[in-house]
Amino acid sequence: MRTIHIAASREYDVVIGRGLLGELGSRAAEVLRGRSCAVVSDSNVAPIYMEATLASLRAAGFAAEPYVIPAGEASKCGRVYLELLNFLAEKKLTRADALIALGGGVVGDLTGFAAATYLRGVDFVQIPTTLLACVDSSVGGKTAIDLSAGKNLVGAFYQPNLVLCDLDALDTLPEAVFADGCAEVIKYGMLGSAELLDRLAERHAREQLEYVVAKCVEMKRDVVEGDEFDTGRRQLLNLGHTFAHAIEASSDYAIPHGRAVAMGMDVITRAAVRKGLCPAECLTILEKLLAAHGLPLRTDCSAETLASLALSDKKRKGGTITLVVPERYGESGLHTVPVGELIDWAQAGLEA
Ligand code: NAD
Ligand code: GLY
């Protein structure tokens, strides 16, 4: 078991290990003010883990109400968000009470945003149940819902009080969902860790899960502690994401986030190689790792689609957009380019 402390505007621990769900109640009791909470989960996760979650909370003296949303990105929307807020109000949760997110990034982002805004902010625990949520979305305090104009366009920076990362939960993940998380893991290697890339080249992420999750969380901690509100280095965590969000949107969110990140990283790395900003071996290594982890490399989107959809992304600032560009093995940098040049990057990234 590992505990990683995050010293952000709210300080909290990320606890990583096996068999942790049973400890939820006692650990939550140490960090939460009140003894009432709502546990938000989705229609796939709740049937497997809700009962054990409620039992652990209740054994520690919490009054815990379950709330289940339909699984899938479509639930990260204004309607589901308002329904959740109304549920909290009906159950008379007070400012001293808490929300518990039990699920992947969809449940975590939605519940986090509800926690940030209900009664102007209540306590919040993340129990990530996907690899993606363990290594990325549960840590760092980005919460959001989507608009029809694009992903994550409404949200708040709102840190949890505790992240309980029970690796046993990943055992029930469908293979493709586990692979989605691997895309974010490979992202961490590409943006800042040759050691992680080396380890992934030797062994599949699944075979070294505790190391992989802890390594990514430590890297995220370092970035978030230095730039919690995403004005500088935190943007590095968006490697592959500018084009990934365009790929997701073009498929009407049928392509999951992780797979889109894999394709988005391939586009930006290929473009960086074509522009002479990155050695060709980085693209070769990236593609080998993506393939070994069951991830797609190439997108069917045209350069025009990628560029136009990427421009409605929130990473655009006026007439410029900041791209995260691989520069060396295990190292990426930020490049701010005029929006008019994005099409050129997309074209270079789609070349054979
Ligand atoms: P998800 O939450 O939709 O989960 C994927 C699927 O796996 C769902 O069908 C879910 O029901 C199922 N599932 C989850 N845990 C399971 C388990 N243990 N066993 C069986 N099935 C399980 O998707 P995700 O990939 O976890 O998250 C994607 C979301 O995260 C996107 O909305 C993305 O924008 C967001 N995200 C946020 C951040 C952040 O910093 N806040 C970072 C990265 C991604
Ligand atoms: N997943 C990007 C971030 O947390 O900044």
Coordinates of C-alpha atoms and ligand atoms in Angstrom, one line a residue:
M1 CA 0.0 0.0 0.0
R2 CA 1.2 3.5 -0.8
T3 CA 0.0 6.9 0.5
I4 CA 0.8 10.0 -1.6
H5 CA 0.0 13.3 0.0
I6 CA -1.2 16.1 -2.2
A7 CA -0.4 19.6 -0.9
A8 CA -2.9 21.7 -3.0
S9 CA -5.3 24.4 -1.8
R10 CA -6.9 21.5 0.1
E11 CA -4.4 18.9 1.3
Y12 CA -5.3 15.2 1.0
D13 CA -4.0 11.7 0.7
V14 CA -4.3 9.4 -2.2
V15 CA -4.2 5.9 -0.8
I16 CA -3.3 3.2 -3.3
G17 CA -3.5 -0.6 -2.6
R18 CA -5.7 -3.7 -2.5
G19 CA -8.6 -4.4 -0.2
L20 CA -9.1 -0.7 0.7
L21 CA -12.8 -0.4 0.1
G22 CA -13.5 -2.1 3.5
E23 CA -11.4 0.7 5.1
L24 CA -13.4 3.5 3.5
G25 CA -15.6 4.2 6.5
S26 CA -12.8 4.5 9.0
R27 CA -10.6 6.5 6.6
A28 CA -13.5 8.8 5.7
A29 CA -14.3 9.4 9.4
E30 CA -10.8 10.8 9.8
V31 CA -11.2 13.5 7.1
L32 CA -14.9 14.3 6.8
R33 CA -16.6 16.7 9.2
G34 CA -20.2 15.3 9.1
R35 CA -21.6 11.8 9.3
S36 CA -24.1 11.9 6.4
C37 CA -23.1 11.3 2.8
A38 CA -24.4 10.4 -0.7
V39 CA -22.6 7.8 -2.7
V40 CA -22.8 8.5 -6.4
S41 CA -22.1 5.7 -8.8
D42 CA -23.1 4.4 -12.2
S43 CA -25.3 1.6 -13.5
N44 CA -22.3 -0.7 -14.2
V45 CA -20.3 0.0 -11.0
A46 CA -23.1 0.2 -8.4
P47 CA -24.2 -3.4 -8.8
I48 CA -20.7 -4.6 -8.1
Y49 CA -19.4 -2.2 -5.4
M50 CA -22.3 -0.1 -3.9
E51 CA -23.2 -2.6 -1.2
A52 CA -19.7 -2.9 0.1
T53 CA -19.2 0.8 0.0
L54 CA -22.4 1.5 2.0
A55 CA -21.6 -1.2 4.5
S56 CA -18.1 0.2 5.1
L57 CA -19.5 3.7 5.6
R58 CA -22.4 2.6 7.8
A59 CA -20.1 0.5 10.0
A60 CA -18.2 3.6 10.7
G61 CA -21.3 5.5 11.7
F62 CA -22.2 7.3 8.5
A63 CA -25.8 7.7 7.2
A64 CA -25.1 6.9 3.5
E65 CA -27.6 7.3 0.6
P66 CA -26.9 5.6 -2.7
Y67 CA -27.5 7.5 -6.0
V68 CA -27.0 5.8 -9.4
I69 CA -26.6 7.5 -12.8
P70 CA -26.6 5.7 -16.2
A71 CA -23.1 4.6 -17.1
G72 CA -21.4 6.6 -19.9
E73 CA -20.2 10.1 -20.9
A74 CA -23.7 11.2 -21.7
S75 CA -24.3 11.4 -17.9
K76 CA -21.7 14.2 -17.5
C77 CA -24.4 16.7 -18.5
G78 CA -26.5 19.5 -17.1
R79 CA -29.6 17.5 -16.7
V80 CA -28.0 14.7 -14.7
Y81 CA -26.1 17.2 -12.6
L82 CA -29.3 19.1 -11.7
E83 CA -31.1 15.8 -10.9
L84 CA -28.2 14.9 -8.5
L85 CA -28.4 18.4 -6.8
N86 CA -32.1 18.0 -6.3
F87 CA -31.6 14.6 -4.8
L88 CA -29.0 16.0 -2.3
A89 CA -31.5 18.8 -1.4
E90 CA -34.4 16.3 -1.0
K91 CA -32.1 14.2 1.3
K92 CA -31.3 17.4 3.2
L93 CA -27.6 17.0 3.0
T94 CA -26.0 19.9 4.8
R95 CA -22.8 21.8 4.4
A96 CA -21.1 19.5 6.9
D97 CA -22.0 16.4 4.8
A98 CA -20.2 14.8 1.9
L99 CA -20.4 13.3 -1.5
I100 CA -18.6 10.0 -2.4
A101 CA -17.8 9.3 -6.0
L102 CA -17.6 5.6 -6.7
G103 CA -16.7 5.0 -10.3
G104 CA -14.7 6.1 -13.3
G105 CA -13.9 9.6 -14.6
V106 CA -17.5 10.3 -15.5
V107 CA -18.8 9.7 -12.0
G108 CA -15.8 11.5 -10.5
D109 CA -16.0 14.6 -12.7
L110 CA -19.8 14.9 -12.2
T111 CA -19.8 14.2 -8.5
G112 CA -16.9 16.5 -8.0
F113 CA -18.7 19.4 -9.7
A114 CA -21.8 18.7 -7.7
A115 CA -19.6 18.8 -4.5
A116 CA -18.0 22.0 -5.6
T117 CA -21.4 23.7 -6.1
Y118 CA -24.0 22.2 -3.8
L119 CA -24.4 24.7 -0.9
R120 CA -21.3 26.4 -2.4
G121 CA -19.1 23.4 -1.6
V122 CA -19.3 20.2 0.5
D123 CA -16.7 17.5 1.3
F124 CA -15.9 15.0 -1.3
V125 CA -14.2 11.6 -1.5
Q126 CA -13.1 9.9 -4.7
I127 CA -13.1 6.1 -5.1
P128 CA -11.8 5.7 -8.6
T129 CA -12.8 2.3 -10.2
T130 CA -11.1 2.7 -13.6
L131 CA -7.4 2.8 -14.3
L132 CA -7.9 6.2 -16.0
A133 CA -9.6 7.5 -12.9
C134 CA -6.9 6.1 -10.6
V135 CA -4.0 7.7 -12.5
D136 CA -5.6 10.9 -13.6
S137 CA -9.1 12.1 -13.1
S138 CA -9.5 11.4 -9.3
V139 CA -6.4 13.5 -8.4
G140 CA -5.9 17.2 -8.9
G141 CA -9.3 18.6 -8.5
K142 CA -10.6 19.1 -12.0
T143 CA -14.3 18.6 -12.0
A144 CA -16.7 19.2 -14.9
I145 CA -19.7 18.5 -17.0
D146 CA -20.0 18.7 -20.8
L147 CA -22.0 21.0 -23.0
S148 CA -23.2 20.1 -26.5
A149 CA -20.5 22.5 -27.7
G150 CA -17.7 20.4 -26.1
K151 CA -16.3 18.4 -23.3
N152 CA -15.7 19.8 -19.8
L153 CA -16.8 23.3 -20.7
V154 CA -18.4 23.9 -17.3
G155 CA -16.5 23.0 -14.1
A156 CA -14.5 24.0 -11.1
F157 CA -11.2 23.3 -9.5
Y158 CA -12.2 21.5 -6.4
Q159 CA -9.9 19.1 -4.5
P160 CA -11.3 16.0 -2.8
N161 CA -10.7 15.3 0.9
L162 CA -9.5 11.8 0.2
V163 CA -8.8 9.5 -2.8
L164 CA -9.1 5.8 -2.0
C165 CA -7.7 3.8 -4.9
D166 CA -8.6 0.2 -4.4
L167 CA -6.8 -1.7 -7.1
D168 CA -9.0 -4.7 -6.6
A169 CA -11.8 -2.7 -8.3
L170 CA -9.8 -2.8 -11.5
D171 CA -10.1 -6.6 -11.7
T172 CA -13.7 -6.2 -13.0
L173 CA -12.9 -3.7 -15.7
P174 CA -13.7 -4.7 -19.3
E175 CA -10.4 -5.1 -21.2
A176 CA -11.1 -2.1 -23.4
V177 CA -11.8 0.1 -20.4
F178 CA -8.5 -1.0 -18.8
A179 CA -6.8 -0.1 -22.1
D180 CA -8.3 3.4 -22.0
G181 CA -6.5 4.0 -18.7
C182 CA -3.3 2.6 -20.3
A183 CA -3.4 5.5 -22.7
E184 CA -3.2 8.0 -19.8
V185 CA -0.4 6.0 -18.3
I186 CA 1.6 6.1 -21.5
K187 CA 0.8 9.8 -21.6
Y188 CA 2.6 10.3 -18.3
G189 CA 5.7 8.5 -19.7
M190 CA 5.7 10.6 -22.9
L191 CA 5.3 13.9 -21.0
G192 CA 7.9 13.3 -18.3
S193 CA 9.3 9.9 -17.4
A194 CA 11.7 7.8 -19.4
E195 CA 11.7 5.4 -16.4
L196 CA 8.0 4.8 -16.9
L197 CA 8.4 4.3 -20.6
D198 CA 11.2 1.8 -20.0
R199 CA 9.1 -0.1 -17.5
L200 CA 6.0 -0.2 -19.8
A201 CA 8.2 -1.5 -22.6
E202 CA 9.3 -4.4 -20.4
R203 CA 6.0 -5.3 -18.9
H204 CA 2.3 -4.6 -19.5
A205 CA 0.8 -2.0 -17.1
R206 CA -1.5 -4.7 -15.6
E207 CA 1.5 -6.6 -14.4
Q208 CA 2.9 -3.7 -12.4
L209 CA -0.3 -1.9 -11.3
E210 CA 0.7 -0.5 -8.0
Y211 CA 4.0 0.9 -9.4
V212 CA 2.2 2.4 -12.4
V213 CA -0.6 4.0 -10.5
A214 CA 1.7 5.4 -7.8
K215 CA 4.2 6.7 -10.4
C216 CA 1.4 8.5 -12.3
V217 CA -0.1 10.0 -9.1
E218 CA 3.3 11.2 -8.0
M219 CA 3.9 12.8 -11.3
K220 CA 0.4 14.4 -11.2
R221 CA 1.1 15.6 -7.6
D222 CA 4.3 17.3 -8.7
V223 CA 2.5 19.1 -11.6
V224 CA -0.6 20.0 -9.6
E225 CA 1.3 21.3 -6.6
G226 CA 3.2 23.6 -8.9
D227 CA 0.3 24.8 -11.0
E228 CA -3.1 23.8 -9.4
F229 CA -5.1 26.2 -11.6
D230 CA -3.7 25.1 -14.9
T231 CA -2.0 28.3 -16.0
G232 CA 1.4 26.8 -16.9
R233 CA 3.0 23.4 -16.5
R234 CA -0.2 21.6 -15.7
Q235 CA -1.1 22.0 -19.4
L236 CA 1.5 19.2 -20.0
L237 CA -1.1 16.8 -18.7
N238 CA -3.0 17.6 -21.8
L239 CA -0.6 15.7 -24.1
G240 CA -2.7 14.3 -26.9
H241 CA -5.8 15.9 -25.6
T242 CA -6.3 18.8 -28.0
F243 CA -6.9 16.4 -30.9
A244 CA -8.4 13.7 -28.5
H245 CA -11.3 16.0 -27.6
A246 CA -11.8 16.6 -31.3
I247 CA -11.8 12.9 -32.0
E248 CA -14.3 12.2 -29.2
A249 CA -16.6 15.0 -30.4
S250 CA -16.5 13.9 -34.0
S251 CA -17.7 10.4 -32.9
D252 CA -20.4 12.0 -30.8
Y253 CA -18.5 10.5 -27.8
A254 CA -18.8 6.9 -29.1
I255 CA -15.0 6.8 -29.0
P256 CA -14.0 6.8 -25.3
H257 CA -11.6 9.4 -23.8
G258 CA -8.7 7.0 -23.4
R259 CA -8.7 5.7 -27.0
A260 CA -9.1 9.2 -28.2
V261 CA -6.0 10.2 -26.1
A262 CA -4.1 7.4 -27.7
M263 CA -5.0 8.6 -31.2
G264 CA -4.4 12.2 -30.2
M265 CA -0.9 11.4 -28.9
D266 CA -0.1 9.7 -32.2
V267 CA -1.2 12.7 -34.2
I268 CA 0.8 15.2 -32.2
T269 CA 3.9 13.0 -31.9
R270 CA 3.8 12.3 -35.7
A271 CA 3.5 16.1 -36.3
A272 CA 6.4 16.8 -34.0
V273 CA 8.6 14.3 -35.8
R274 CA 7.6 15.7 -39.2
K275 CA 8.3 19.3 -38.0
G276 CA 11.8 18.2 -36.8
L277 CA 10.9 18.9 -33.1
C278 CA 11.1 15.3 -31.9
P279 CA 13.3 12.3 -32.9
A280 CA 11.5 9.7 -35.0
E281 CA 12.3 7.0 -32.3
C282 CA 9.8 8.6 -30.0
L283 CA 7.0 7.9 -32.5
T284 CA 8.2 4.3 -32.9
I285 CA 8.2 3.8 -29.1
L286 CA 4.8 5.4 -28.6
E287 CA 3.2 3.3 -31.3
K288 CA 4.8 0.1 -29.9
L289 CA 3.5 0.9 -26.4
L290 CA 0.0 1.8 -27.6
A291 CA -0.3 -1.4 -29.7
A292 CA 1.1 -3.5 -26.8
H293 CA -1.6 -2.1 -24.5
G294 CA -4.4 -2.7 -27.0
L295 CA -4.8 0.9 -28.1
P296 CA -5.5 2.3 -31.6
L297 CA -2.9 4.4 -33.3
R298 CA -4.6 6.2 -36.2
T299 CA -7.8 8.3 -36.4
D300 CA -10.2 8.3 -39.3
C301 CA -10.8 12.1 -38.8
S302 CA -9.6 14.5 -41.5
A303 CA -7.2 17.3 -40.7
E304 CA -10.0 19.8 -41.2
T305 CA -12.2 18.0 -38.7
L306 CA -9.4 17.8 -36.1
A307 CA -8.5 21.4 -36.4
S308 CA -12.0 22.8 -36.4
L309 CA -13.3 20.8 -33.5
A310 CA -10.0 21.4 -31.6
L311 CA -10.7 25.1 -31.8
S312 CA -13.9 24.8 -29.7
D313 CA -11.8 23.2 -27.0
K314 CA -11.3 25.3 -23.8
K315 CA -7.5 25.1 -24.3
R316 CA -7.9 27.9 -26.9
K317 CA -7.0 31.3 -25.6
G318 CA -8.1 34.1 -28.0
G319 CA -6.0 33.7 -31.2
T320 CA -3.6 31.1 -29.8
I321 CA -3.7 27.5 -28.6
T322 CA -1.1 25.8 -26.5
L323 CA 0.0 22.4 -27.8
V324 CA 1.9 19.8 -25.7
V325 CA 4.6 18.5 -28.0
P326 CA 6.9 15.5 -27.4
E327 CA 10.5 16.6 -27.7
R328 CA 12.6 13.8 -26.4
Y329 CA 12.2 10.3 -25.0
G330 CA 10.2 10.9 -21.8
E331 CA 9.9 14.6 -22.2
S332 CA 7.4 17.0 -23.7
G333 CA 7.1 20.8 -23.9
L334 CA 4.5 23.5 -24.4
H335 CA 4.2 25.2 -27.7
T336 CA 1.8 28.1 -28.1
V337 CA 0.8 28.5 -31.8
P338 CA -1.6 30.8 -33.6
V339 CA -5.0 29.0 -34.2
G340 CA -4.5 29.4 -37.9
E341 CA -1.5 26.9 -37.7
L342 CA -3.5 24.1 -36.1
I343 CA -4.6 22.7 -39.5
D344 CA -0.9 22.4 -40.5
W345 CA -0.2 20.5 -37.3
A346 CA -3.2 18.2 -37.9
Q347 CA -2.1 17.6 -41.5
A348 CA 1.5 16.8 -40.4
G349 CA 0.1 14.5 -37.8
L350 CA -2.0 12.5 -40.3
E351 CA 0.8 12.0 -42.8
A352 CA 1.7 8.4 -43.6
Ligands
NAD1 P1 -16.2 6.0 -17.3 O1 -16.3 6.7 -16.0 O2 -17.2 6.2 -18.3 O3 -15.9 4.5 -17.1 C1 -15.8 3.6 -18.2 C2 -16.7 2.4 -18.2 O4 -16.3 1.5 -17.2 C3 -18.1 2.8 -17.8 O5 -19.0 2.0 -18.5 C4 -18.2 2.4 -16.3 O6 -19.5 2.1 -15.9 C5 -17.3 1.2 -16.3 N1 -16.7 0.8 -15.0 C6 -16.0 1.7 -14.2 N2 -15.4 1.1 -13.2 C7 -15.7 -0.2 -13.4 C8 -15.3 -1.4 -12.7 N3 -14.5 -1.4 -11.7 N4 -15.7 -2.6 -13.1 C9 -16.5 -2.7 -14.2 N5 -16.9 -1.6 -15.0 C10 -16.5 -0.4 -14.5 O7 -14.8 6.5 -18.1 P2 -13.3 6.7 -17.6 O8 -12.5 6.3 -18.7 O9 -13.1 6.2 -16.2 O10 -13.3 8.3 -17.5 C11 -13.5 9.1 -18.6 C12 -13.9 10.5 -18.2 O11 -12.9 11.1 -17.3 C13 -14.1 11.5 -19.3 O12 -15.3 12.2 -19.1 C14 -13.0 12.4 -19.2 O13 -13.2 13.7 -19.7 C15 -12.7 12.4 -17.7 N6 -11.3 12.8 -17.3 C16 -11.2 13.7 -16.3 C17 -10.0 14.1 -15.9 C18 -9.8 15.1 -14.8 O14 -8.7 15.5 -14.5 N7 -10.9 15.4 -14.1 C19 -8.8 13.5 -16.5 C20 -9.0 12.6 -17.5 C21 -10.3 12.2 -17.9
GLY2 N1 -6.2 15.6 -16.7 C1 -5.6 16.9 -16.9 C2 -5.4 17.6 -15.6 O1 -5.8 17.1 -14.6 O2 -4.9 18.7 -15.6

